Coordinates of C-alpha atoms in Angstrom, one line a residue:
M1040 CA -52.6 19.4 -45.6
K1041 CA -50.8 16.1 -45.2
I1042 CA -47.5 17.7 -44.6
Q1043 CA -49.0 19.9 -41.9
F1044 CA -50.7 16.9 -40.3
I1045 CA -47.4 15.0 -40.3
A1046 CA -45.6 18.0 -38.8
V1047 CA -48.1 18.3 -36.0
V1048 CA -47.9 14.6 -35.2
F1049 CA -44.1 14.8 -35.3
I1050 CA -44.1 17.7 -32.8
I1051 CA -46.6 15.9 -30.5
I1052 CA -44.4 12.8 -30.5
M1053 CA -41.0 14.6 -30.2
I1054 CA -41.8 17.2 -27.6
P1055 CA -42.2 14.6 -24.8
I1056 CA -39.1 12.7 -26.0
I1057 CA -37.0 15.9 -26.1
T1058 CA -38.3 17.0 -22.7
V1059 CA -37.5 13.6 -21.1
T1060 CA -34.1 13.6 -22.8
A1061 CA -33.4 17.1 -21.6
L1062 CA -34.4 16.2 -18.1
Y1063 CA -32.2 13.1 -18.2
I1064 CA -29.2 15.0 -19.5
R1065 CA -29.7 17.6 -16.8
S1066 CA -29.9 14.8 -14.2
E1067 CA -26.8 13.2 -15.6
I1068 CA -24.9 16.6 -15.5
D1069 CA -26.1 17.2 -11.9
T1070 CA -25.0 13.6 -11.0
I1071 CA -21.6 14.1 -12.5
T1072 CA -21.2 17.5 -10.9
L1073 CA -22.1 16.0 -7.5
Q1074 CA -19.8 13.0 -8.1
S1075 CA -16.9 15.3 -8.9
K1076 CA -17.6 17.4 -5.9
Y1077 CA -17.5 14.4 -3.6
N1078 CA -14.4 13.1 -5.3
T1079 CA -12.6 16.3 -4.5
K1080 CA -13.9 16.5 -1.0
L1081 CA -12.9 12.9 -0.3
S1082 CA -9.4 13.5 -1.7
V1083 CA -8.9 16.7 0.2
A1084 CA -10.1 15.2 3.5
T1085 CA -7.9 12.1 3.0
Y1086 CA -4.9 14.3 2.3
D1087 CA -5.6 16.5 5.4
S1088 CA -5.7 13.3 7.4
V1089 CA -2.3 12.2 6.1
I1090 CA -0.8 15.6 6.8
A1091 CA -2.2 15.6 10.3
F1092 CA -0.6 12.2 11.0
Q1093 CA 2.7 13.3 9.4
I1094 CA 2.9 16.5 11.4
N1095 CA 2.2 14.7 14.7
T1096 CA 4.7 11.9 14.1
V1097 CA 7.5 14.1 12.8
N1098 CA 7.1 16.6 15.6
N1099 CA 6.9 13.8 18.2
R1100 CA 10.1 12.1 16.8
Y1101 CA 11.9 12.4 20.1
S1102 CA 9.1 10.8 22.1
S1103 CA 8.2 7.1 22.5
V1104 CA 6.1 5.8 19.6
S1105 CA 4.1 3.5 21.8
D1106 CA 2.8 6.5 23.8
S1107 CA 1.7 8.5 20.8
K1108 CA 0.8 6.3 17.9
I1109 CA -2.9 5.7 18.7
R1110 CA -3.3 9.4 19.7
D1111 CA -1.8 10.5 16.4
I1112 CA -4.1 8.2 14.4
D1113 CA -7.2 9.4 16.4
A1114 CA -6.2 13.0 15.6
A1115 CA -5.9 12.0 11.9
V1116 CA -9.4 10.5 12.0
N1117 CA -10.8 13.6 13.5
T1118 CA -9.1 15.7 10.9
F1119 CA -10.6 13.6 8.1
F1120 CA -14.2 14.1 9.4
N1121 CA -13.7 17.8 10.1
S1122 CA -12.3 18.4 6.7
L1123 CA -15.0 16.3 5.0
G1124 CA -17.8 18.1 6.8
N1125 CA -16.5 21.6 6.8
S1126 CA -18.1 22.9 3.5
E1127 CA -21.4 21.1 4.2
A1128 CA -21.5 22.0 7.9
L1129 CA -22.0 18.3 8.7
T1130 CA -21.1 16.7 12.0
R1131 CA -18.9 13.6 12.4
K1132 CA -21.8 11.6 13.6
S1133 CA -23.9 12.3 10.4
L1134 CA -20.9 11.6 8.2
Q1135 CA -20.2 8.3 9.8
D1136 CA -23.3 6.9 8.2
Y1137 CA -21.6 7.2 4.8
V1138 CA -18.0 6.2 5.8
P1139 CA -18.0 2.4 6.3
A1140 CA -14.3 2.3 7.0
L1141 CA -11.0 4.2 7.3
V1142 CA -7.8 2.2 7.1
Y1143 CA -4.4 3.5 8.5
T1144 CA -1.6 1.2 7.3
L1145 CA 1.6 1.4 9.5
Y1146 CA 4.9 -0.3 9.6
D1147 CA 3.9 -3.8 10.7
G1148 CA 0.1 -3.7 10.6
Y1149 CA -2.9 -1.5 10.3
Y1150 CA -5.9 0.0 12.1
I1151 CA -9.5 -0.2 10.7
C1152 CA -11.7 2.6 11.9
S1153 CA -15.4 1.6 11.6
K1154 CA -18.5 0.9 13.6
Y1155 CA -18.3 -1.9 16.1
D1156 CA -20.3 -3.1 19.1
N1157 CA -18.5 -4.8 22.0
V1158 CA -21.8 -5.5 23.9
Y1159 CA -24.7 -7.5 22.6
P1160 CA -28.2 -7.2 24.1
E1161 CA -29.1 -10.2 26.2
N1162 CA -32.2 -12.3 26.7
N1163 CA -32.0 -14.6 29.8
G1164 CA -28.2 -14.3 29.8
K1165 CA -27.8 -15.2 26.2
P1166 CA -26.6 -12.7 23.5
I1167 CA -29.1 -11.8 20.9
L1168 CA -27.6 -11.5 17.4
D1169 CA -30.8 -10.3 15.6
E1170 CA -29.9 -7.7 13.0
N1171 CA -32.7 -5.3 14.3
E1172 CA -31.4 -5.5 17.8
L1173 CA -27.8 -4.8 16.6
K1174 CA -29.0 -1.7 14.7
S1175 CA -30.7 -0.3 17.7
N1176 CA -27.8 -0.9 20.1
D1177 CA -26.0 2.4 19.2
P1178 CA -22.6 1.0 18.1
N1179 CA -19.3 2.7 18.6
Y1180 CA -17.3 4.2 15.8
G1181 CA -13.5 4.1 16.2
L1182 CA -10.3 2.2 15.9
K1183 CA -10.6 -1.6 16.0
T1184 CA -7.8 -3.8 17.3
Y1185 CA -4.5 -3.5 15.6
I1186 CA -4.0 -6.1 12.9
Y1187 CA -0.6 -7.3 11.9
Y1188 CA 0.5 -8.1 8.4
S1189 CA 0.5 -11.8 9.1
C1190 CA 0.4 -15.1 7.2
R1191 CA 0.3 -18.6 8.6
Y1192 CA 2.3 -21.5 7.1
I1193 CA 2.0 -25.2 7.7
K1194 CA 4.4 -27.8 6.4
G1195 CA 5.2 -31.2 8.0
N1196 CA 5.5 -30.6 11.8
S1197 CA 5.9 -26.9 11.4
D1198 CA 3.0 -24.5 12.0
F1199 CA 4.0 -20.9 12.4
I1200 CA 3.0 -17.3 11.7
V1201 CA 5.1 -14.7 10.0
N1202 CA 4.4 -11.0 10.6
Y1203 CA 5.6 -9.0 7.7
T1204 CA 6.4 -5.3 7.6
L1205 CA 6.8 -2.6 5.0
D1206 CA 10.5 -3.4 4.6
N1207 CA 12.6 -6.6 5.0
A1208 CA 12.0 -7.1 8.7
I1209 CA 9.9 -10.1 9.8
N1210 CA 8.7 -11.6 13.1
I1211 CA 8.2 -15.4 13.3
Y1212 CA 6.5 -17.3 16.0
G1213 CA 5.0 -20.8 16.3
K1214 CA 6.0 -24.4 16.0
I1215 CA 9.0 -25.0 13.7
N1216 CA 10.2 -28.6 13.2
G1217 CA 8.2 -29.6 16.3
N1218 CA 9.7 -26.9 18.6
Y1219 CA 8.1 -23.6 19.5
K1220 CA 10.2 -20.7 18.2
T1221 CA 10.0 -16.9 18.3
L1222 CA 12.5 -14.8 16.4
S1223 CA 12.7 -11.4 14.7
G1224 CA 15.1 -9.5 12.5
Y1225 CA 15.9 -8.2 9.1
L1226 CA 16.2 -10.6 6.2
I1227 CA 19.1 -10.1 3.8
N1228 CA 21.3 -12.2 1.6
P1229 CA 23.8 -13.5 4.2
D1230 CA 26.5 -14.2 1.6
S1231 CA 26.7 -10.4 1.0
V1232 CA 28.2 -9.9 4.4
T1233 CA 32.0 -10.7 4.6
D1234 CA 35.3 -9.8 6.3
I1235 CA 33.7 -9.3 9.7
T1236 CA 35.8 -7.8 12.5
Y1237 CA 33.9 -8.1 15.8
G1238 CA 35.0 -7.9 19.4
K1239 CA 34.5 -6.1 22.7
A1240 CA 35.5 -2.7 21.4
P1241 CA 32.6 -1.3 19.3
L1242 CA 34.8 1.3 17.6
S1243 CA 36.8 -1.5 16.0
W1244 CA 33.8 -3.2 14.4
K1245 CA 33.9 -3.5 10.7
L1246 CA 32.6 -5.7 7.8
K1247 CA 31.9 -5.5 4.1
Y1248 CA 28.5 -5.6 2.5
N1249 CA 28.7 -6.3 -1.2
G1250 CA 32.2 -5.0 -1.2
I1251 CA 31.3 -1.8 0.7
V1252 CA 33.1 -1.2 4.0
I1253 CA 30.7 -0.7 6.9
E1254 CA 32.1 0.7 10.1
K1255 CA 31.6 3.4 12.7
E1256 CA 30.4 6.8 11.6
I1257 CA 29.8 10.3 13.0
L1258 CA 26.2 11.6 12.7
S1259 CA 25.3 15.3 13.3
E1260 CA 22.2 17.4 13.7
H1261 CA 21.3 21.0 14.3
I1262 CA 18.8 21.4 17.1
A1263 CA 17.2 24.5 18.7
F1264 CA 16.1 25.0 22.3
S1265 CA 13.3 26.8 24.1
D1266 CA 15.9 29.3 25.6
E1267 CA 16.5 30.5 22.0
T1268 CA 19.9 28.9 21.7
S1269 CA 20.8 26.3 19.1
G1270 CA 23.8 24.2 18.0
D1271 CA 25.2 21.3 16.1
Y1272 CA 25.5 18.0 18.0
E1273 CA 26.7 14.5 17.3
Y1274 CA 24.3 11.8 18.1
L1275 CA 23.4 8.1 17.9
E1276 CA 20.1 6.3 18.4
H1277 CA 19.5 3.8 21.2
N1278 CA 16.2 2.1 21.8
G1279 CA 14.3 4.4 19.5
Q1280 CA 15.6 7.7 20.9
K1281 CA 18.3 10.0 19.8
I1282 CA 21.1 10.7 22.3
Y1283 CA 23.2 13.7 21.7
Y1284 CA 26.8 14.4 22.8
D1285 CA 27.6 17.6 24.6
G1286 CA 31.3 18.0 23.8
V1287 CA 31.6 21.1 26.0
N1288 CA 30.4 19.3 29.1
N1289 CA 31.6 15.8 27.9
N1290 CA 28.1 14.5 28.7
Y1291 CA 25.1 13.1 26.9
F1292 CA 21.5 14.3 26.7
Y1293 CA 18.0 13.6 25.3
Y1294 CA 16.2 16.3 23.4
N1295 CA 12.9 16.5 25.3
N1296 CA 10.4 19.3 25.3
Y1297 CA 12.9 21.6 23.5
N1298 CA 15.4 21.2 26.3
K1299 CA 18.4 19.0 27.2
T1300 CA 17.8 16.2 29.6
Y1301 CA 21.2 14.9 30.7
L1302 CA 21.6 11.1 31.2
I1303 CA 22.2 9.7 34.7
N1304 CA 21.8 6.0 33.8
A1305 CA 25.2 4.4 34.5
T1306 CA 24.7 1.4 32.2
L1307 CA 23.7 3.7 29.3
Q1308 CA 26.6 6.0 30.1
E1309 CA 29.0 3.0 29.7
Y1310 CA 27.4 2.1 26.4
L1311 CA 27.9 5.6 25.1
R1312 CA 31.5 5.9 26.5
A1313 CA 32.4 2.8 24.5
R1314 CA 31.3 4.7 21.4
T1315 CA 33.1 7.9 22.2
S1316 CA 36.7 8.7 21.2
G1317 CA 38.7 11.8 20.5
G1318 CA 35.9 14.1 21.4
H1319 CA 33.5 12.4 19.0
L1320 CA 30.4 10.2 19.4
Y1321 CA 30.2 7.4 16.9
S1322 CA 27.2 5.3 15.7
T1323 CA 27.7 1.6 15.1
S1324 CA 24.1 1.0 13.9
A1325 CA 25.0 0.3 10.3
F1326 CA 27.4 -2.4 11.3
E1327 CA 25.0 -3.9 13.8
F1328 CA 22.2 -4.0 11.1
Y1329 CA 24.3 -6.1 8.7
Y1330 CA 25.9 -8.2 11.4
N1331 CA 22.6 -9.1 13.1
A1332 CA 20.8 -9.5 9.8
K1333 CA 23.4 -12.0 8.5
K1334 CA 23.0 -14.2 11.6
F1335 CA 19.2 -13.9 11.5
S1336 CA 19.0 -14.7 7.8
E1337 CA 21.2 -17.8 8.2
K1338 CA 19.1 -19.0 11.1
V1339 CA 15.8 -18.4 9.2
S1340 CA 17.2 -20.2 6.1
T1341 CA 18.0 -23.2 8.3
L1342 CA 14.7 -23.3 10.0
I1343 CA 12.2 -22.4 7.3
G1344 CA 14.2 -22.1 4.1
N1345 CA 12.0 -24.7 2.4
I1346 CA 8.7 -22.8 3.0
S1347 CA 6.9 -21.5 -0.1
Q1348 CA 3.7 -19.8 -0.9
D1349 CA 2.0 -23.2 -1.4
D1350 CA 2.4 -23.7 2.4
A1351 CA 0.3 -20.7 3.3
V1352 CA -3.1 -21.5 5.0
D1353 CA -6.1 -19.5 6.2
S1354 CA -7.7 -19.7 9.7
Q1355 CA -9.5 -22.9 8.7
N1356 CA -6.2 -24.6 7.7
H1357 CA -7.2 -24.4 4.0
Q1358 CA -4.5 -23.6 1.5
I1359 CA -4.6 -20.0 0.2
N1360 CA -4.9 -20.1 -3.5
D1361 CA -5.9 -16.5 -4.3
F1362 CA -2.8 -14.4 -3.6
A1363 CA -2.4 -11.5 -5.9
V1364 CA 1.0 -12.9 -7.1
D1365 CA 1.7 -16.6 -7.5
T1366 CA 5.3 -17.6 -6.6
G1367 CA 4.4 -21.3 -6.3
T1368 CA 7.1 -23.5 -4.8
N1369 CA 9.9 -20.9 -4.8
P1370 CA 11.4 -20.6 -1.3
I1371 CA 10.3 -17.4 0.4
F1372 CA 12.7 -17.1 3.3
K1373 CA 15.9 -18.6 1.9
A1374 CA 17.6 -15.4 1.1
S1375 CA 20.3 -15.5 -1.6
R1376 CA 21.7 -13.5 -4.5
S1377 CA 18.6 -14.5 -6.6
N1378 CA 16.2 -13.8 -3.7
D1379 CA 17.6 -10.7 -2.1
P1380 CA 14.9 -9.3 0.3
L1381 CA 16.3 -5.8 -0.2
L1382 CA 15.3 -5.9 -3.9
S1383 CA 11.8 -5.3 -5.2
G1384 CA 11.6 -8.3 -7.5
S1385 CA 12.7 -10.9 -5.0
T1386 CA 10.4 -13.9 -4.1
F1387 CA 10.4 -12.6 -0.5
N1388 CA 9.2 -9.2 -1.5
E1389 CA 6.5 -10.5 -3.8
N1390 CA 5.2 -12.7 -1.0
R1391 CA 5.5 -9.8 1.5
M1392 CA 3.3 -7.6 -0.6
A1393 CA 0.8 -10.4 -1.4
A1394 CA 0.5 -11.3 2.2
I1395 CA -0.1 -7.7 3.3
R1396 CA -2.7 -7.3 0.5
K1397 CA -4.5 -10.5 1.4
S1398 CA -4.7 -9.5 5.1
I1399 CA -6.1 -6.1 4.4
E1400 CA -8.6 -7.4 1.7
T1401 CA -9.9 -10.0 4.1
N1402 CA -10.4 -7.8 7.1
L1403 CA -11.6 -4.8 5.3
T1404 CA -14.1 -6.7 3.3
A1405 CA -15.5 -8.1 6.6
A1406 CA -15.5 -4.7 8.2
I1407 CA -17.5 -3.1 5.4
A1408 CA -19.9 -6.0 5.1
N1409 CA -20.5 -6.0 8.9
Y1410 CA -21.2 -2.2 8.6
N1411 CA -24.5 -3.1 7.2
L1412 CA -25.5 -4.7 10.5
F1413 CA -25.2 -1.3 12.2
S1414 CA -26.5 0.9 9.4
S1415 CA -30.0 2.3 9.2
N1416 CA -29.2 3.2 5.6
T1417 CA -31.0 1.1 2.9
Y1418 CA -27.8 1.2 0.9
E1419 CA -25.7 -2.0 0.9
F1420 CA -22.1 -1.2 1.7
R1421 CA -19.5 -3.3 0.0
M1422 CA -15.8 -3.4 -0.6
P1423 CA -14.9 -1.7 -3.9
K1424 CA -12.3 -3.1 -6.3
L1425 CA -9.0 -1.3 -5.7
S1426 CA -6.6 -0.7 -8.6
E1427 CA -3.3 -2.5 -8.8
I1428 CA -1.5 0.9 -8.6
D1429 CA -3.3 1.6 -5.3
W1430 CA -2.4 -1.8 -3.9
G1431 CA 1.2 -1.1 -4.9
K1432 CA 1.1 2.1 -2.8
I1433 CA -0.6 0.4 0.2
T1434 CA 1.8 -2.6 0.4
N1435 CA 4.9 -0.4 0.4
N1436 CA 4.0 2.8 2.2
V1437 CA 2.4 4.2 5.3
S1438 CA -1.0 5.2 3.9
V1439 CA -4.6 6.1 4.5
M1440 CA -7.5 4.5 2.7
T1441 CA -10.9 6.2 3.0
F1442 CA -14.3 5.0 1.8
L1443 CA -17.4 7.1 1.1
Q1444 CA -20.5 5.3 0.1
G1445 CA -24.3 5.5 0.0
I1446 CA -24.8 9.3 -0.5
P1447 CA -27.7 9.9 -3.0
I1448 CA -26.5 11.7 -6.1
G1449 CA -29.3 12.0 -8.7
H1450 CA -30.6 8.6 -9.7
K1451 CA -27.7 6.6 -8.1
Y1452 CA -25.5 6.5 -5.0
Y1453 CA -22.0 7.8 -4.6
N1454 CA -19.4 5.1 -4.0
N1455 CA -15.7 5.8 -4.1
Y1456 CA -12.5 5.5 -2.2
C1457 CA -9.2 7.3 -1.9
V1458 CA -5.6 6.2 -1.1
I1459 CA -2.9 8.6 -0.2
T1460 CA 0.5 7.7 1.1
N1461 CA 2.7 9.3 3.7
N1462 CA 6.4 9.2 3.0
N1463 CA 7.4 11.6 5.8
N1464 CA 7.0 9.7 9.0
E1465 CA 8.8 7.9 11.8
E1466 CA 7.2 4.6 11.0
V1467 CA 9.2 3.2 8.1
V1468 CA 12.4 4.0 6.2
K1469 CA 11.8 3.3 2.5
K1470 CA 14.7 2.6 0.2
E1471 CA 13.8 5.7 -1.8
N1472 CA 13.8 8.0 1.3
I1473 CA 17.5 8.1 1.9
Y1474 CA 18.9 11.5 0.9
I1475 CA 22.6 12.0 0.0
V1476 CA 24.1 15.3 1.4
T1477 CA 26.8 17.3 -0.4
R1478 CA 28.8 20.3 0.6
D1479 CA 30.6 22.8 -1.6
S1480 CA 33.7 24.9 -0.8
N1481 CA 31.6 27.7 0.7
G1482 CA 29.8 25.4 3.1
N1483 CA 26.6 25.3 1.2
R1484 CA 24.8 22.0 1.6
E1485 CA 22.4 20.3 -0.8
Y1486 CA 20.5 17.0 -0.6
H1487 CA 19.8 14.5 -3.4
L1488 CA 18.1 11.2 -4.1
A1489 CA 20.5 8.3 -4.3
G1490 CA 19.6 7.9 -7.9
C1491 CA 20.2 11.5 -8.9
P1492 CA 21.7 11.5 -12.4
H1493 CA 23.2 15.0 -11.9
L1494 CA 25.1 14.0 -8.8
M1495 CA 26.0 10.6 -10.4
Q1496 CA 27.9 12.3 -13.2
T1497 CA 29.2 15.6 -11.6
N1498 CA 33.0 15.9 -11.5
L1499 CA 33.1 16.5 -7.7
P1500 CA 36.8 17.5 -7.3
S1501 CA 36.6 20.1 -10.1
E1502 CA 33.4 21.5 -8.7
N1503 CA 34.8 21.5 -5.1
I1504 CA 31.9 19.4 -4.0
T1505 CA 32.1 16.7 -1.3
I1506 CA 29.6 13.9 -0.4
V1507 CA 29.4 14.2 3.3
G1508 CA 26.8 11.6 4.3
A1509 CA 23.3 10.4 4.0
Y1510 CA 20.1 10.5 6.2
A1511 CA 16.5 9.6 6.1
N1512 CA 14.1 12.2 4.5
T1513 CA 12.6 13.2 7.9
S1514 CA 15.9 14.8 8.8
F1515 CA 15.3 17.4 6.2
I1516 CA 11.8 18.5 7.4
R1517 CA 11.4 21.8 9.3
Q1518 CA 11.1 21.3 13.1
T1519 CA 9.2 23.6 15.4
V1520 CA 10.3 24.9 18.9
R1521 CA 7.8 26.5 21.2
I1522 CA 9.4 29.4 23.0
S1523 CA 6.2 30.7 24.7
E1524 CA 2.5 30.9 23.9
G1525 CA 2.2 32.1 20.3
D1526 CA 6.0 32.4 19.9
Y1527 CA 7.7 29.7 17.8
R1528 CA 11.1 29.1 16.3
Y1529 CA 12.0 26.8 13.4
F1530 CA 15.0 24.8 12.4
Y1531 CA 16.2 22.1 10.0
P1532 CA 18.1 19.2 11.5
Q1533 CA 20.5 19.0 8.6
N1534 CA 21.2 22.8 8.4
L1535 CA 24.7 22.4 9.8
G1536 CA 27.6 24.8 10.1
N1537 CA 26.0 27.9 8.7
D1538 CA 22.9 30.1 8.8
K1539 CA 21.8 29.1 5.3
N1540 CA 19.0 26.5 4.9
I1541 CA 20.1 23.3 3.3
T1542 CA 18.6 23.1 -0.2
S1543 CA 17.1 20.3 -2.3
C1544 CA 18.6 19.3 -5.7
Y1545 CA 16.6 20.6 -8.6
Y1546 CA 17.5 17.7 -10.8
C1547 CA 16.2 14.9 -8.6
I1548 CA 14.1 16.1 -5.6
V1549 CA 12.1 18.4 -7.9
N1550 CA 12.2 16.1 -10.9
A1551 CA 12.1 12.7 -9.1
A1552 CA 10.9 10.9 -12.2
N1553 CA 14.2 11.3 -13.9
T1554 CA 16.3 9.4 -11.3
Y1555 CA 17.9 6.0 -11.6
D1556 CA 16.0 3.1 -10.1
I1557 CA 17.0 2.6 -6.4
D1558 CA 17.5 -1.2 -6.8
Q1559 CA 20.1 -0.4 -9.5
V1560 CA 22.0 1.8 -7.0
I1561 CA 21.9 -1.0 -4.4
T1562 CA 23.3 -3.6 -6.8
G1563 CA 25.8 -1.1 -8.3
K1564 CA 24.5 -1.7 -11.9
I1565 CA 22.9 1.3 -13.5
I1566 CA 20.9 0.3 -16.7
G1567 CA 20.4 2.6 -19.6
K1568 CA 19.6 2.4 -23.3
D1569 CA 22.0 1.8 -26.1
S1570 CA 21.7 3.3 -29.6
N1571 CA 19.1 0.7 -30.5
W1572 CA 17.1 1.3 -27.3
Q1573 CA 18.2 -2.0 -25.8
D1574 CA 19.1 -2.2 -22.1
E1575 CA 22.8 -1.9 -21.3
Q1576 CA 24.8 -1.3 -18.2
I1577 CA 26.2 2.2 -18.0
T1578 CA 29.9 2.3 -17.1
D1579 CA 31.0 5.7 -18.4
D1580 CA 31.3 9.1 -16.8
R1581 CA 27.5 9.3 -16.4
V1582 CA 28.0 7.1 -13.3
R1583 CA 31.4 8.2 -12.2
N1584 CA 30.3 8.7 -8.6
L1585 CA 28.2 5.5 -8.3
N1586 CA 30.5 3.7 -5.9
T1587 CA 30.8 6.7 -3.5
I1588 CA 27.0 7.3 -3.5
R1589 CA 26.4 3.6 -3.1
A1590 CA 28.7 3.4 -0.1
V1591 CA 27.1 6.2 1.9
Y1592 CA 23.6 5.1 0.8
L1593 CA 24.0 1.4 2.0
K1594 CA 25.4 2.6 5.3
A1595 CA 22.6 5.1 5.8
L1596 CA 19.8 2.7 4.8
A1597 CA 21.2 0.1 7.3
R1598 CA 21.6 2.6 10.1
E1599 CA 18.2 4.2 9.7
R1600 CA 16.4 0.9 9.6
Y1601 CA 18.3 -0.5 12.5
D1602 CA 17.4 2.6 14.5
L1603 CA 13.8 2.4 13.6
Y1604 CA 11.7 1.9 16.7
Q1605 CA 9.9 -1.5 16.7
S1606 CA 7.6 -2.0 19.6
N1607 CA 7.5 -5.8 19.3
V1608 CA 11.1 -6.7 18.6
D1609 CA 12.0 -7.3 22.3
A1610 CA 9.3 -9.9 22.6
F1611 CA 10.9 -12.1 20.0
N1612 CA 14.3 -13.8 19.4
N1613 CA 13.8 -16.5 22.0

């Protein structure tokens, strides 16, 4: 009887516990399921937004960036909300209550897309800042003012701002040694540029960069037209636009709306004639990059070579002590062999990334915090902690950051973010995004990463393979030509000389993780492991083509960055 009594008591006690536990487990499963669902939806929507921006920028590569950048980002924002709301049949307006911010990082700054209110309600002519009034004022949701990657420095009688970029270009403006200065350019180690030949004839310009001869070069692309014709044309870039040489008519044209627009500007014609010889049009952009960068870097070193991270201040003139990386008193802008801005581990590059991160963190935290003023949601929006890996992506790439918060999922709220980078765009030329082009004896062309181990060790003469040049990765993306409504043609700019598509290298493009580090290609020192797994420089046949690859790579990187359209360059260098 006692055992039966105990059993009954046990059942009476345990049934509620088991029931509650089962309900809790079911709730947790439902919560995890919903969380996984929203994670997937957020990632897909962010990816769709990146692809929309990529397609718009690449297919508008022959138009002015300033005319299309905001439009392209607006289209990417719309794509994000359309993708996020598709499966749930939710409108953009309803989704905006859970998306406190979207961030689009570009070459020299970023846009934050969030709620904002340009007009405050008034009482007797004075603005009312009451939170309830703000919430009822129907704020806008869209792109805020463009924010540059800027950092302010004060030392002695110098007080100036540096606008950083995703590469080694900087803009400087403010009071330097008591005088107002504005200047802009690419920062390199000026001692790397030697043996300069410079005069009135552009085709004679020549210099050496780290022992590599940099001079004029012929660039070619395949383009197709709306009349269903196509051809290979030599080109150069001028003021952000490609200009092609029509050898048959001995004239020059822009590629606009799938047609040729021949030049009539006499000054521009003179510029092009000075770079045309023997029926060929030559680009001098690589030379001009290193030549101008040397002069700029020497000037910067003289003016602000003593500036360090310790001189950085905030808007209240207080020293900034919370950068992600502390470089202390190391000079930032005095470029040298030990501080080469082209290399990832340089003091300049560490400060560039730290300044970009600090700017985004500060403004994004404020945007998300201010979102609570406009939100009727009881959830408190706040800036999440981003991983170091994600910050590495953001500070080195055109990217999209999306935030989704405040959606009830079981007994808690959903709160997550997503970062996806966009490497195929007309905004920035990354060091890793220069492809080396080879051609075999049959005219077949293949493109490789600069650190391709297969290309590095291939016996090119015995394989009848020639390295013919190098271009940015966007030159290998399929382009579209509209013939008529619903009728389109496609072409690849680097599909030259035959009807076969240029192909990617299996060993590096498909398996990019197996490539040599790009900084090692730049310095000409490939590091491997010896028999004891210690680092050692590789000097055998595994890197037999290093010098050839390095030569075309350094020329292409300089040319592509010099030709990169920068909307604010002309406003500087005074």
